[in-house]
PDB file of C-alpha atoms in Angstrom:
ATOM      1  CA  MET A1267       1.924 -56.701 -51.334  1.00  0.00           C
ATOM      2  CA  LEU A1268       3.859 -56.951 -48.099  1.00  0.00           C
ATOM      3  CA  ILE A1269       6.248 -59.776 -48.926  1.00  0.00           C
ATOM      4  CA  ASP A1270       9.374 -60.823 -46.923  1.00  0.00           C
ATOM      5  CA  THR A1271      12.459 -62.599 -48.014  1.00  0.00           C
ATOM      6  CA  TYR A1272      11.085 -65.955 -46.777  1.00  0.00           C
ATOM      7  CA  GLY A1273       8.137 -65.835 -49.034  1.00  0.00           C
ATOM      8  CA  ARG A1274       5.531 -64.828 -46.468  1.00  0.00           C
ATOM      9  CA  ALA A1275       2.767 -62.218 -47.415  1.00  0.00           C
ATOM     10  CA  ALA A1276       1.314 -60.117 -44.671  1.00  0.00           C
ATOM     11  CA  THR A1277      -2.414 -59.864 -45.082  1.00  0.00           C
ATOM     12  CA  ASP A1278      -3.441 -59.300 -41.454  1.00  0.00           C
ATOM     13  CA  LEU A1279      -2.854 -55.797 -39.917  1.00  0.00           C
ATOM     14  CA  ARG A1280      -2.810 -55.249 -36.219  1.00  0.00           C
ATOM     15  CA  VAL A1281      -3.392 -51.545 -35.286  1.00  0.00           C
ATOM     16  CA  SER A1282      -2.717 -50.359 -31.667  1.00  0.00           C
ATOM     17  CA  LEU A1283      -5.037 -47.432 -30.995  1.00  0.00           C
ATOM     18  CA  THR A1284      -3.627 -46.437 -27.564  1.00  0.00           C
ATOM     19  CA  ASP A1285      -1.120 -47.613 -25.051  1.00  0.00           C
ATOM     20  CA  ARG A1286      -3.390 -46.888 -22.126  1.00  0.00           C
ATOM     21  CA  CYS A1287      -5.356 -49.528 -20.189  1.00  0.00           C
ATOM     22  CA  ASN A1288      -7.860 -49.609 -17.338  1.00  0.00           C
ATOM     23  CA  LEU A1289      -6.481 -52.886 -15.933  1.00  0.00           C
ATOM     24  CA  ARG A1290      -3.009 -53.675 -14.568  1.00  0.00           C
ATOM     25  CA  CYS A1291      -2.545 -57.246 -15.514  1.00  0.00           C
ATOM     26  CA  SER A1292       0.510 -58.746 -13.821  1.00  0.00           C
ATOM     27  CA  TYR A1293       1.874 -60.309 -17.053  1.00  0.00           C
ATOM     28  CA  CYS A1294       1.590 -56.906 -18.887  1.00  0.00           C
ATOM     29  CA  MET A1295       2.506 -53.978 -16.703  1.00  0.00           C
ATOM     30  CA  PRO A1296       3.362 -53.017 -13.086  1.00  0.00           C
ATOM     31  CA  GLU A1297       0.644 -52.044 -10.639  1.00  0.00           C
ATOM     32  CA  GLU A1298       1.502 -48.268 -10.904  1.00  0.00           C
ATOM     33  CA  GLY A1299       0.995 -48.362 -14.647  1.00  0.00           C
ATOM     34  CA  LEU A1300       3.491 -46.939 -17.210  1.00  0.00           C
ATOM     35  CA  GLN A1301       4.609 -43.614 -18.527  1.00  0.00           C
ATOM     36  CA  TRP A1302       2.031 -43.242 -21.286  1.00  0.00           C
ATOM     37  CA  LEU A1303       2.768 -41.880 -24.690  1.00  0.00           C
ATOM     38  CA  SER A1304       2.098 -38.198 -25.117  1.00  0.00           C
ATOM     39  CA  LYS A1305      -1.013 -37.251 -27.163  1.00  0.00           C
ATOM     40  CA  SER A1306       1.119 -35.495 -29.820  1.00  0.00           C
ATOM     41  CA  THR A1307       3.021 -38.671 -30.562  1.00  0.00           C
ATOM     42  CA  LEU A1308      -0.205 -40.823 -31.042  1.00  0.00           C
ATOM     43  CA  LEU A1309      -1.569 -41.183 -34.494  1.00  0.00           C
ATOM     44  CA  THR A1310      -4.720 -39.136 -35.006  1.00  0.00           C
ATOM     45  CA  ASP A1311      -7.929 -40.750 -36.203  1.00  0.00           C
ATOM     46  CA  ASP A1312      -7.386 -39.388 -39.730  1.00  0.00           C
ATOM     47  CA  GLU A1313      -3.827 -40.832 -39.761  1.00  0.00           C
ATOM     48  CA  ILE A1314      -4.962 -44.277 -38.648  1.00  0.00           C
ATOM     49  CA  VAL A1315      -7.597 -44.376 -41.290  1.00  0.00           C
ATOM     50  CA  ARG A1316      -5.232 -43.221 -43.985  1.00  0.00           C
ATOM     51  CA  LEU A1317      -2.588 -45.905 -43.087  1.00  0.00           C
ATOM     52  CA  VAL A1318      -5.401 -48.588 -43.033  1.00  0.00           C
ATOM     53  CA  ARG A1319      -6.547 -47.352 -46.415  1.00  0.00           C
ATOM     54  CA  VAL A1320      -3.010 -47.608 -47.818  1.00  0.00           C
ATOM     55  CA  ALA A1321      -2.653 -51.069 -46.343  1.00  0.00           C
ATOM     56  CA  VAL A1322      -5.968 -52.357 -47.739  1.00  0.00           C
ATOM     57  CA  THR A1323      -6.092 -50.664 -51.175  1.00  0.00           C
ATOM     58  CA  THR A1324      -2.329 -50.861 -52.119  1.00  0.00           C
ATOM     59  CA  LEU A1325      -0.594 -53.519 -49.912  1.00  0.00           C
ATOM     60  CA  GLY A1326      -2.930 -56.457 -49.904  1.00  0.00           C
ATOM     61  CA  ILE A1327      -4.276 -56.345 -46.326  1.00  0.00           C
ATOM     62  CA  THR A1328      -7.557 -58.160 -45.937  1.00  0.00           C
ATOM     63  CA  GLU A1329      -7.988 -58.258 -42.166  1.00  0.00           C
ATOM     64  CA  VAL A1330      -7.610 -55.417 -39.699  1.00  0.00           C
ATOM     65  CA  ARG A1331      -7.519 -55.951 -35.889  1.00  0.00           C
ATOM     66  CA  PHE A1332      -7.714 -52.989 -33.530  1.00  0.00           C
ATOM     67  CA  THR A1333      -5.797 -53.508 -30.321  1.00  0.00           C
ATOM     68  CA  GLY A1334      -4.267 -51.407 -27.465  1.00  0.00           C
ATOM     69  CA  GLY A1335      -3.493 -51.076 -24.675  1.00  0.00           C
ATOM     70  CA  GLU A1336      -7.293 -51.067 -24.378  1.00  0.00           C
ATOM     71  CA  PRO A1337      -8.886 -49.974 -27.642  1.00  0.00           C
ATOM     72  CA  LEU A1338     -12.221 -49.116 -26.161  1.00  0.00           C
ATOM     73  CA  LEU A1339     -10.501 -46.184 -24.352  1.00  0.00           C
ATOM     74  CA  ARG A1340      -9.951 -44.529 -27.689  1.00  0.00           C
ATOM     75  CA  PRO A1341     -12.626 -41.838 -28.028  1.00  0.00           C
ATOM     76  CA  GLY A1342     -12.839 -42.050 -31.830  1.00  0.00           C
ATOM     77  CA  LEU A1343     -13.069 -45.828 -32.024  1.00  0.00           C
ATOM     78  CA  VAL A1344     -16.572 -46.148 -33.539  1.00  0.00           C
ATOM     79  CA  GLY A1345     -15.757 -43.575 -36.136  1.00  0.00           C
ATOM     80  CA  ILE A1346     -12.476 -45.328 -37.084  1.00  0.00           C
ATOM     81  CA  VAL A1347     -14.362 -48.581 -37.513  1.00  0.00           C
ATOM     82  CA  GLU A1348     -17.005 -46.978 -39.561  1.00  0.00           C
ATOM     83  CA  ARG A1349     -14.489 -45.332 -41.987  1.00  0.00           C
ATOM     84  CA  CYS A1350     -12.425 -48.503 -42.321  1.00  0.00           C
ATOM     85  CA  ALA A1351     -15.559 -50.594 -42.987  1.00  0.00           C
ATOM     86  CA  ALA A1352     -16.288 -48.199 -45.903  1.00  0.00           C
ATOM     87  CA  LEU A1353     -13.051 -49.062 -47.649  1.00  0.00           C
ATOM     88  CA  ARG A1354     -13.090 -51.046 -50.873  1.00  0.00           C
ATOM     89  CA  PRO A1355     -12.183 -53.822 -50.996  1.00  0.00           C
ATOM     90  CA  ARG A1356     -13.676 -54.053 -47.429  1.00  0.00           C
ATOM     91  CA  PRO A1357     -11.346 -55.597 -44.858  1.00  0.00           C
ATOM     92  CA  ARG A1358     -12.605 -57.914 -42.203  1.00  0.00           C
ATOM     93  CA  LEU A1359     -12.581 -55.934 -38.971  1.00  0.00           C
ATOM     94  CA  SER A1360     -12.110 -57.155 -35.426  1.00  0.00           C
ATOM     95  CA  LEU A1361     -11.127 -55.879 -31.976  1.00  0.00           C
ATOM     96  CA  THR A1362      -9.030 -57.284 -29.002  1.00  0.00           C
ATOM     97  CA  THR A1363     -10.308 -55.846 -25.727  1.00  0.00           C
ATOM     98  CA  ASN A1364     -10.416 -56.588 -21.956  1.00  0.00           C
ATOM     99  CA  GLY A1365     -14.271 -56.334 -22.412  1.00  0.00           C
ATOM    100  CA  ILE A1366     -14.889 -53.766 -19.661  1.00  0.00           C
ATOM    101  CA  GLY A1367     -16.438 -51.245 -21.976  1.00  0.00           C
ATOM    102  CA  LEU A1368     -18.236 -53.577 -24.319  1.00  0.00           C
ATOM    103  CA  LYS A1369     -21.643 -53.472 -22.588  1.00  0.00           C
ATOM    104  CA  ARG A1370     -21.980 -49.849 -23.556  1.00  0.00           C
ATOM    105  CA  THR A1371     -20.253 -50.046 -26.981  1.00  0.00           C
ATOM    106  CA  ALA A1372     -20.965 -53.406 -28.549  1.00  0.00           C
ATOM    107  CA  THR A1373     -24.169 -52.367 -30.443  1.00  0.00           C
ATOM    108  CA  ALA A1374     -22.577 -49.159 -31.785  1.00  0.00           C
ATOM    109  CA  LEU A1375     -19.388 -51.033 -32.863  1.00  0.00           C
ATOM    110  CA  ARG A1376     -21.492 -53.689 -34.710  1.00  0.00           C
ATOM    111  CA  ALA A1377     -23.515 -50.905 -36.463  1.00  0.00           C
ATOM    112  CA  ALA A1378     -20.261 -49.191 -37.469  1.00  0.00           C
ATOM    113  CA  GLY A1379     -19.162 -52.413 -39.197  1.00  0.00           C
ATOM    114  CA  LEU A1380     -17.031 -54.296 -36.657  1.00  0.00           C
ATOM    115  CA  ASP A1381     -17.215 -58.043 -37.447  1.00  0.00           C
ATOM    116  CA  ARG A1382     -16.170 -59.712 -34.227  1.00  0.00           C
ATOM    117  CA  VAL A1383     -14.139 -59.364 -30.961  1.00  0.00           C
ATOM    118  CA  ASN A1384     -11.526 -61.135 -28.945  1.00  0.00           C
ATOM    119  CA  VAL A1385     -11.981 -60.664 -25.173  1.00  0.00           C
ATOM    120  CA  SER A1386      -9.345 -61.349 -22.600  1.00  0.00           C
ATOM    121  CA  LEU A1387     -10.516 -63.205 -19.540  1.00  0.00           C
ATOM    122  CA  ASP A1388      -8.191 -65.379 -17.594  1.00  0.00           C
ATOM    123  CA  THR A1389     -10.433 -66.592 -14.762  1.00  0.00           C
ATOM    124  CA  LEU A1390     -13.997 -67.226 -13.787  1.00  0.00           C
ATOM    125  CA  ARG A1391     -13.292 -66.402 -10.160  1.00  0.00           C
ATOM    126  CA  PRO A1392     -13.636 -62.736  -9.134  1.00  0.00           C
ATOM    127  CA  ASP A1393     -11.096 -62.896  -6.444  1.00  0.00           C
ATOM    128  CA  VAL A1394      -8.444 -64.318  -8.816  1.00  0.00           C
ATOM    129  CA  PHE A1395      -9.465 -61.658 -11.384  1.00  0.00           C
ATOM    130  CA  ARG A1396      -8.634 -58.965  -8.775  1.00  0.00           C
ATOM    131  CA  THR A1397      -5.221 -60.588  -8.101  1.00  0.00           C
ATOM    132  CA  LEU A1398      -4.444 -60.864 -11.780  1.00  0.00           C
ATOM    133  CA  THR A1399      -5.638 -57.497 -12.945  1.00  0.00           C
ATOM    134  CA  ARG A1400      -5.455 -55.444  -9.697  1.00  0.00           C
ATOM    135  CA  ARG A1401      -8.989 -54.209 -10.400  1.00  0.00           C
ATOM    136  CA  ASP A1402     -12.467 -55.369  -9.280  1.00  0.00           C
ATOM    137  CA  ARG A1403     -14.113 -55.482 -12.719  1.00  0.00           C
ATOM    138  CA  HIS A1404     -14.813 -59.121 -13.311  1.00  0.00           C
ATOM    139  CA  HIS A1405     -18.588 -58.538 -13.623  1.00  0.00           C
ATOM    140  CA  ASP A1406     -18.015 -55.857 -16.286  1.00  0.00           C
ATOM    141  CA  VAL A1407     -16.061 -58.370 -18.516  1.00  0.00           C
ATOM    142  CA  ILE A1408     -18.776 -61.066 -18.168  1.00  0.00           C
ATOM    143  CA  ASP A1409     -21.363 -58.360 -19.118  1.00  0.00           C
ATOM    144  CA  GLY A1410     -19.342 -57.236 -21.961  1.00  0.00           C
ATOM    145  CA  LEU A1411     -19.036 -60.714 -23.380  1.00  0.00           C
ATOM    146  CA  ARG A1412     -22.827 -61.166 -23.338  1.00  0.00           C
ATOM    147  CA  ALA A1413     -23.255 -57.883 -24.978  1.00  0.00           C
ATOM    148  CA  ALA A1414     -20.822 -58.732 -27.711  1.00  0.00           C
ATOM    149  CA  ARG A1415     -22.573 -62.026 -28.409  1.00  0.00           C
ATOM    150  CA  ASP A1416     -26.075 -60.404 -28.371  1.00  0.00           C
ATOM    151  CA  ALA A1417     -24.923 -57.674 -30.740  1.00  0.00           C
ATOM    152  CA  GLY A1418     -23.756 -60.255 -33.303  1.00  0.00           C
ATOM    153  CA  LEU A1419     -19.913 -59.741 -32.826  1.00  0.00           C
ATOM    154  CA  THR A1420     -19.435 -63.387 -33.473  1.00  0.00           C
ATOM    155  CA  PRO A1421     -17.553 -65.640 -33.043  1.00  0.00           C
ATOM    156  CA  VAL A1422     -16.782 -64.167 -29.705  1.00  0.00           C
ATOM    157  CA  LYS A1423     -13.267 -65.443 -28.859  1.00  0.00           C
ATOM    158  CA  VAL A1424     -12.087 -65.556 -25.194  1.00  0.00           C
ATOM    159  CA  ASN A1425      -8.239 -65.271 -24.727  1.00  0.00           C
ATOM    160  CA  THR A1426      -6.956 -66.890 -21.551  1.00  0.00           C
ATOM    161  CA  VAL A1427      -3.431 -66.834 -19.981  1.00  0.00           C
ATOM    162  CA  LEU A1428      -2.806 -69.451 -17.326  1.00  0.00           C
ATOM    163  CA  MET A1429      -0.398 -68.427 -14.482  1.00  0.00           C
ATOM    164  CA  PRO A1430       1.250 -70.810 -12.030  1.00  0.00           C
ATOM    165  CA  GLY A1431      -0.199 -70.629  -8.600  1.00  0.00           C
ATOM    166  CA  LEU A1432      -3.213 -68.405  -9.646  1.00  0.00           C
ATOM    167  CA  ASN A1433      -5.486 -69.970 -12.273  1.00  0.00           C
ATOM    168  CA  GLU A1434      -3.538 -72.962 -13.683  1.00  0.00           C
ATOM    169  CA  ASP A1435      -6.294 -75.341 -12.457  1.00  0.00           C
ATOM    170  CA  GLU A1436      -9.093 -73.544 -14.194  1.00  0.00           C
ATOM    171  CA  ALA A1437      -8.728 -74.796 -17.814  1.00  0.00           C
ATOM    172  CA  PRO A1438     -11.589 -77.443 -17.697  1.00  0.00           C
ATOM    173  CA  GLU A1439     -13.867 -75.071 -15.850  1.00  0.00           C
ATOM    174  CA  LEU A1440     -13.245 -72.273 -18.318  1.00  0.00           C
ATOM    175  CA  LEU A1441     -13.827 -74.505 -21.369  1.00  0.00           C
ATOM    176  CA  ALA A1442     -17.160 -75.856 -19.894  1.00  0.00           C
ATOM    177  CA  TRP A1443     -18.259 -72.239 -19.381  1.00  0.00           C
ATOM    178  CA  ALA A1444     -17.224 -71.200 -22.917  1.00  0.00           C
ATOM    179  CA  VAL A1445     -19.080 -74.184 -24.417  1.00  0.00           C
ATOM    180  CA  GLU A1446     -22.199 -73.304 -22.405  1.00  0.00           C
ATOM    181  CA  HIS A1447     -22.147 -69.627 -23.528  1.00  0.00           C
ATOM    182  CA  ALA A1448     -21.088 -70.343 -27.147  1.00  0.00           C
ATOM    183  CA  TYR A1449     -17.730 -68.527 -26.883  1.00  0.00           C
ATOM    184  CA  GLU A1450     -14.619 -69.907 -28.488  1.00  0.00           C
ATOM    185  CA  LEU A1451     -11.945 -70.241 -25.867  1.00  0.00           C
ATOM    186  CA  ARG A1452      -8.242 -69.827 -26.689  1.00  0.00           C
ATOM    187  CA  PHE A1453      -5.500 -70.477 -24.251  1.00  0.00           C
ATOM    188  CA  ILE A1454      -2.336 -68.472 -24.849  1.00  0.00           C
ATOM    189  CA  GLU A1455       1.071 -69.474 -23.420  1.00  0.00           C
ATOM    190  CA  GLN A1456       2.350 -66.659 -21.252  1.00  0.00           C
ATOM    191  CA  MET A1457       4.893 -64.633 -23.326  1.00  0.00           C
ATOM    192  CA  PRO A1458       7.607 -62.191 -22.284  1.00  0.00           C
ATOM    193  CA  LEU A1459       5.518 -58.987 -22.799  1.00  0.00           C
ATOM    194  CA  ASP A1460       5.539 -57.490 -19.289  1.00  0.00           C
ATOM    195  CA  ALA A1461       7.100 -54.158 -18.845  1.00  0.00           C
ATOM    196  CA  GLN A1462       8.955 -55.208 -15.649  1.00  0.00           C
ATOM    197  CA  HIS A1463      10.489 -58.089 -17.461  1.00  0.00           C
ATOM    198  CA  GLY A1464       9.443 -60.671 -14.885  1.00  0.00           C
ATOM    199  CA  TRP A1465       8.619 -63.494 -17.368  1.00  0.00           C
ATOM    200  CA  LYS A1466      10.459 -66.743 -16.690  1.00  0.00           C
ATOM    201  CA  ARG A1467      10.489 -69.717 -19.015  1.00  0.00           C
ATOM    202  CA  ASP A1468      10.864 -72.125 -16.188  1.00  0.00           C
ATOM    203  CA  GLY A1469       7.519 -72.803 -14.521  1.00  0.00           C
ATOM    204  CA  MET A1470       5.288 -71.392 -17.339  1.00  0.00           C
ATOM    205  CA  ILE A1471       2.183 -73.177 -18.139  1.00  0.00           C
ATOM    206  CA  THR A1472       2.763 -74.800 -21.527  1.00  0.00           C
ATOM    207  CA  ALA A1473       0.382 -75.971 -24.291  1.00  0.00           C
ATOM    208  CA  ASP A1474       1.045 -79.507 -23.361  1.00  0.00           C
ATOM    209  CA  ASP A1475       0.167 -78.717 -19.745  1.00  0.00           C
ATOM    210  CA  ILE A1476      -3.112 -77.086 -20.852  1.00  0.00           C
ATOM    211  CA  LEU A1477      -4.158 -80.011 -23.097  1.00  0.00           C
ATOM    212  CA  GLU A1478      -3.372 -82.481 -20.410  1.00  0.00           C
ATOM    213  CA  SER A1479      -5.616 -80.607 -17.981  1.00  0.00           C
ATOM    214  CA  LEU A1480      -8.490 -80.293 -20.485  1.00  0.00           C
ATOM    215  CA  ARG A1481      -8.402 -83.983 -21.369  1.00  0.00           C
ATOM    216  CA  THR A1482      -9.204 -84.810 -17.793  1.00  0.00           C
ATOM    217  CA  ARG A1483     -12.805 -83.709 -18.671  1.00  0.00           C
ATOM    218  CA  PHE A1484     -13.105 -83.485 -22.446  1.00  0.00           C
ATOM    219  CA  ASP A1485     -12.334 -85.562 -25.588  1.00  0.00           C
ATOM    220  CA  LEU A1486     -10.249 -83.345 -27.906  1.00  0.00           C
ATOM    221  CA  ALA A1487      -9.784 -84.183 -31.577  1.00  0.00           C
ATOM    222  CA  PRO A1488      -7.234 -81.992 -33.540  1.00  0.00           C
ATOM    223  CA  GLU A1489      -8.615 -80.043 -36.489  1.00  0.00           C
ATOM    224  CA  GLY A1490      -5.239 -80.318 -38.203  1.00  0.00           C
ATOM    225  CA  ASP A1491      -2.902 -78.018 -40.168  1.00  0.00           C
ATOM    226  CA  ARG A1492      -5.218 -77.607 -43.137  1.00  0.00           C
ATOM    227  CA  ALA A1493      -7.968 -76.105 -41.022  1.00  0.00           C
ATOM    228  CA  ARG A1494      -5.485 -74.005 -39.204  1.00  0.00           C
ATOM    229  CA  GLY A1495      -3.920 -72.223 -42.094  1.00  0.00           C
ATOM    230  CA  SER A1496      -1.928 -69.190 -40.942  1.00  0.00           C
ATOM    231  CA  ALA A1497      -3.958 -68.822 -37.696  1.00  0.00           C
ATOM    232  CA  PRO A1498      -1.803 -68.774 -34.529  1.00  0.00           C
ATOM    233  CA  ALA A1499      -4.111 -71.180 -32.583  1.00  0.00           C
ATOM    234  CA  GLU A1500      -4.023 -74.889 -32.973  1.00  0.00           C
ATOM    235  CA  ARG A1501      -7.645 -75.999 -32.564  1.00  0.00           C
ATOM    236  CA  TRP A1502      -9.333 -79.081 -31.229  1.00  0.00           C
ATOM    237  CA  LEU A1503     -12.992 -80.170 -31.533  1.00  0.00           C
ATOM    238  CA  VAL A1504     -14.490 -80.515 -28.127  1.00  0.00           C
ATOM    239  CA  ASP A1505     -16.391 -83.854 -27.634  1.00  0.00           C
ATOM    240  CA  GLY A1506     -16.822 -84.319 -31.329  1.00  0.00           C
ATOM    241  CA  GLY A1507     -17.798 -80.716 -31.999  1.00  0.00           C
ATOM    242  CA  PRO A1508     -19.232 -78.386 -33.060  1.00  0.00           C
ATOM    243  CA  HIS A1509     -17.500 -76.339 -30.198  1.00  0.00           C
ATOM    244  CA  ARG A1510     -13.692 -75.767 -30.506  1.00  0.00           C
ATOM    245  CA  VAL A1511     -10.903 -74.826 -28.254  1.00  0.00           C
ATOM    246  CA  GLY A1512      -7.655 -73.264 -29.331  1.00  0.00           C
ATOM    247  CA  VAL A1513      -4.128 -73.169 -27.919  1.00  0.00           C
ATOM    248  CA  ILE A1514      -1.587 -70.498 -29.070  1.00  0.00           C
ATOM    249  CA  ALA A1515       1.848 -72.066 -28.121  1.00  0.00           C
ATOM    250  CA  SER A1516       3.920 -68.979 -29.104  1.00  0.00           C
ATOM    251  CA  VAL A1517       6.832 -70.233 -26.770  1.00  0.00           C
ATOM    252  CA  THR A1518       6.911 -73.965 -27.090  1.00  0.00           C
ATOM    253  CA  ARG A1519       5.608 -74.453 -30.606  1.00  0.00           C
ATOM    254  CA  PRO A1520       6.298 -71.189 -32.629  1.00  0.00           C
ATOM    255  CA  PHE A1521       4.321 -70.733 -35.811  1.00  0.00           C
ATOM    256  CA  CYS A1522       6.478 -68.046 -37.469  1.00  0.00           C
ATOM    257  CA  SER A1523       6.834 -69.880 -40.728  1.00  0.00           C
ATOM    258  CA  ALA A1524       3.149 -69.205 -41.507  1.00  0.00           C
ATOM    259  CA  CYS A1525       2.967 -65.669 -39.998  1.00  0.00           C
ATOM    260  CA  ASP A1526       0.850 -63.313 -42.136  1.00  0.00           C
ATOM    261  CA  ARG A1527       0.865 -60.264 -39.793  1.00  0.00           C
ATOM    262  CA  THR A1528       2.159 -56.698 -39.851  1.00  0.00           C
ATOM    263  CA  ARG A1529       1.804 -54.392 -36.892  1.00  0.00           C
ATOM    264  CA  LEU A1530       1.292 -50.670 -36.396  1.00  0.00           C
ATOM    265  CA  THR A1531       1.925 -49.202 -33.041  1.00  0.00           C
ATOM    266  CA  ALA A1532      -0.132 -46.435 -31.393  1.00  0.00           C
ATOM    267  CA  ASP A1533       2.635 -43.888 -32.303  1.00  0.00           C
ATOM    268  CA  GLY A1534       2.889 -44.777 -35.978  1.00  0.00           C
ATOM    269  CA  GLN A1535       5.677 -47.365 -36.104  1.00  0.00           C
ATOM    270  CA  VAL A1536       5.697 -50.573 -38.211  1.00  0.00           C
ATOM    271  CA  ARG A1537       6.684 -53.735 -36.370  1.00  0.00           C
ATOM    272  CA  THR A1538       7.315 -56.866 -38.413  1.00  0.00           C
ATOM    273  CA  CYS A1539       6.754 -59.036 -35.268  1.00  0.00           C
ATOM    274  CA  LEU A1540       5.370 -58.692 -31.719  1.00  0.00           C
ATOM    275  CA  PHE A1541       8.960 -59.434 -30.465  1.00  0.00           C
ATOM    276  CA  ALA A1542      10.932 -57.328 -32.988  1.00  0.00           C
ATOM    277  CA  ARG A1543      13.510 -55.003 -31.563  1.00  0.00           C
ATOM    278  CA  GLU A1544      13.426 -52.711 -34.536  1.00  0.00           C
ATOM    279  CA  GLU A1545      10.666 -50.432 -35.793  1.00  0.00           C
ATOM    280  CA  THR A1546      10.117 -48.345 -38.984  1.00  0.00           C
ATOM    281  CA  ASP A1547       8.560 -44.858 -38.589  1.00  0.00           C
ATOM    282  CA  LEU A1548       5.481 -44.049 -40.670  1.00  0.00           C
ATOM    283  CA  ARG A1549       4.244 -41.204 -38.514  1.00  0.00           C
ATOM    284  CA  GLY A1550       7.160 -38.979 -39.639  1.00  0.00           C
ATOM    285  CA  ALA A1551       6.475 -39.635 -43.223  1.00  0.00           C
ATOM    286  CA  LEU A1552       2.767 -38.943 -42.742  1.00  0.00           C
ATOM    287  CA  ARG A1553       3.426 -35.686 -40.995  1.00  0.00           C
ATOM    288  CA  SER A1554       6.040 -34.558 -43.503  1.00  0.00           C
ATOM    289  CA  GLY A1555       3.533 -34.726 -46.364  1.00  0.00           C
ATOM    290  CA  ALA A1556       4.659 -37.982 -47.956  1.00  0.00           C
ATOM    291  CA  PRO A1557       2.193 -39.294 -50.575  1.00  0.00           C
ATOM    292  CA  ASP A1558       0.543 -42.654 -50.199  1.00  0.00           C
ATOM    293  CA  GLU A1559       3.065 -44.195 -52.675  1.00  0.00           C
ATOM    294  CA  GLU A1560       5.927 -43.217 -50.356  1.00  0.00           C
ATOM    295  CA  ILE A1561       4.110 -44.652 -47.294  1.00  0.00           C
ATOM    296  CA  ALA A1562       3.592 -47.923 -49.147  1.00  0.00           C
ATOM    297  CA  ARG A1563       7.270 -48.000 -50.226  1.00  0.00           C
ATOM    298  CA  ILE A1564       8.492 -47.551 -46.644  1.00  0.00           C
ATOM    299  CA  TRP A1565       6.027 -50.180 -45.353  1.00  0.00           C
ATOM    300  CA  LYS A1566       7.148 -52.708 -48.057  1.00  0.00           C
ATOM    301  CA  GLU A1567      10.810 -52.148 -47.253  1.00  0.00           C
ATOM    302  CA  ALA A1568      10.193 -52.657 -43.552  1.00  0.00           C
ATOM    303  CA  MET A1569       8.399 -55.973 -44.142  1.00  0.00           C
ATOM    304  CA  TRP A1570      10.936 -57.132 -46.607  1.00  0.00           C
ATOM    305  CA  GLY A1571      13.416 -57.305 -43.726  1.00  0.00           C
ATOM    306  CA  LYS A1572      11.169 -59.409 -41.476  1.00  0.00           C
ATOM    307  CA  LYS A1573      13.273 -62.135 -39.647  1.00  0.00           C
ATOM    308  CA  ALA A1574      12.537 -65.856 -39.989  1.00  0.00           C
ATOM    309  CA  GLY A1575      11.271 -66.232 -36.441  1.00  0.00           C
ATOM    310  CA  SER A1576      10.458 -64.503 -33.189  1.00  0.00           C
ATOM    311  CA  GLY A1577      13.339 -65.839 -31.335  1.00  0.00           C
ATOM    312  CA  LEU A1578      11.111 -67.122 -28.487  1.00  0.00           C
ATOM    313  CA  ASP A1579      12.416 -70.689 -29.051  1.00  0.00           C
ATOM    314  CA  ASP A1580      15.931 -69.400 -28.022  1.00  0.00           C
ATOM    315  CA  PRO A1581      16.581 -69.980 -24.254  1.00  0.00           C
ATOM    316  CA  GLU A1582      18.667 -66.787 -24.301  1.00  0.00           C
ATOM    317  CA  PHE A1583      15.764 -64.709 -25.693  1.00  0.00           C
ATOM    318  CA  LEU A1584      15.839 -61.068 -24.627  1.00  0.00           C
ATOM    319  CA  GLN A1585      12.431 -59.329 -24.139  1.00  0.00           C
ATOM    320  CA  PRO A1586      11.366 -56.602 -26.483  1.00  0.00           C
ATOM    321  CA  GLN A1587      12.282 -53.043 -25.396  1.00  0.00           C
ATOM    322  CA  ARG A1588       8.767 -51.720 -25.431  1.00  0.00           C
ATOM    323  CA  PRO A1589       6.015 -53.110 -23.319  1.00  0.00           C
ATOM    324  CA  MET A1590       3.013 -54.892 -24.797  1.00  0.00           C
ATOM    325  CA  SER A1591       0.673 -51.931 -24.134  1.00  0.00           C
ATOM    326  CA  ALA A1592       2.700 -49.745 -26.558  1.00  0.00           C
ATOM    327  CA  ILE A1593       2.980 -52.375 -29.196  1.00  0.00           C
ATOM    328  CA  GLY A1594      -0.442 -53.993 -29.497  1.00  0.00           C
ATOM    329  CA  GLY A1595      -1.223 -57.617 -28.904  1.00  0.00           C
TER     330      GLY A1595
END
């Protein structure tokens, strides 16, 4: 198992499949994009599947989430999902996406074995979407969400970041829409993951701000810590249920003590935390012919050194050296 010195066991693997994205969200990357990783440095499909196999069959991983960048840009995605779904014990498989390509891929991904999706959508207003993402693709995301739900990739979770002066007033409207369409909405506090390091703690929309806004229209009853488990989102029943809304308060209410995640970057590095400043190379071991046992040993050693927390609660926090697109959300 992937155990650290604080007694936490990692059972949830996040796998970044690419650093590329077809949006330019202002809280993630600059308008001109980034210098993408070269193809030779990216893990191949076979290497990804092998590392997932080691994680699932040897290291106790039970859930695998494919991320990016934008994972739907990975040409071999459906095949990777199908091969990982064939592993025994079978891991639960999910995908975090901007939703643009879901209309054409949702059915194939479900048939390959994908269980569910998380889709990023920060606004219901096409003009605000253009401002936030610098692309006119709002309708594609809406169509992708519908396709995912119709394909059975449920529960479809919608991830929303509220930004001052742009969409901070939309929380009640977004929740009403999510309830209407049977999506599970999750608000995420803006985190320091932008490549241009423009994040500021002062002025960010906090979990308390979000809940105060939602309560102007809805009655929210907390599910409590027992229902939450190791999940990052605190969840509330909306108007008595059955619909729920979640808030991931990574900055103001860190949940590191219950963290059960390990991360694999698109170029084959283990990260113990989204905000870690150190990485452990697995790609080099793979390509030098290391057996599975050696891969597992390196991975275990990396996770043993996981720190107690992310450091986000420190006012002097320094942002991670690599942008979110290279790490995987």
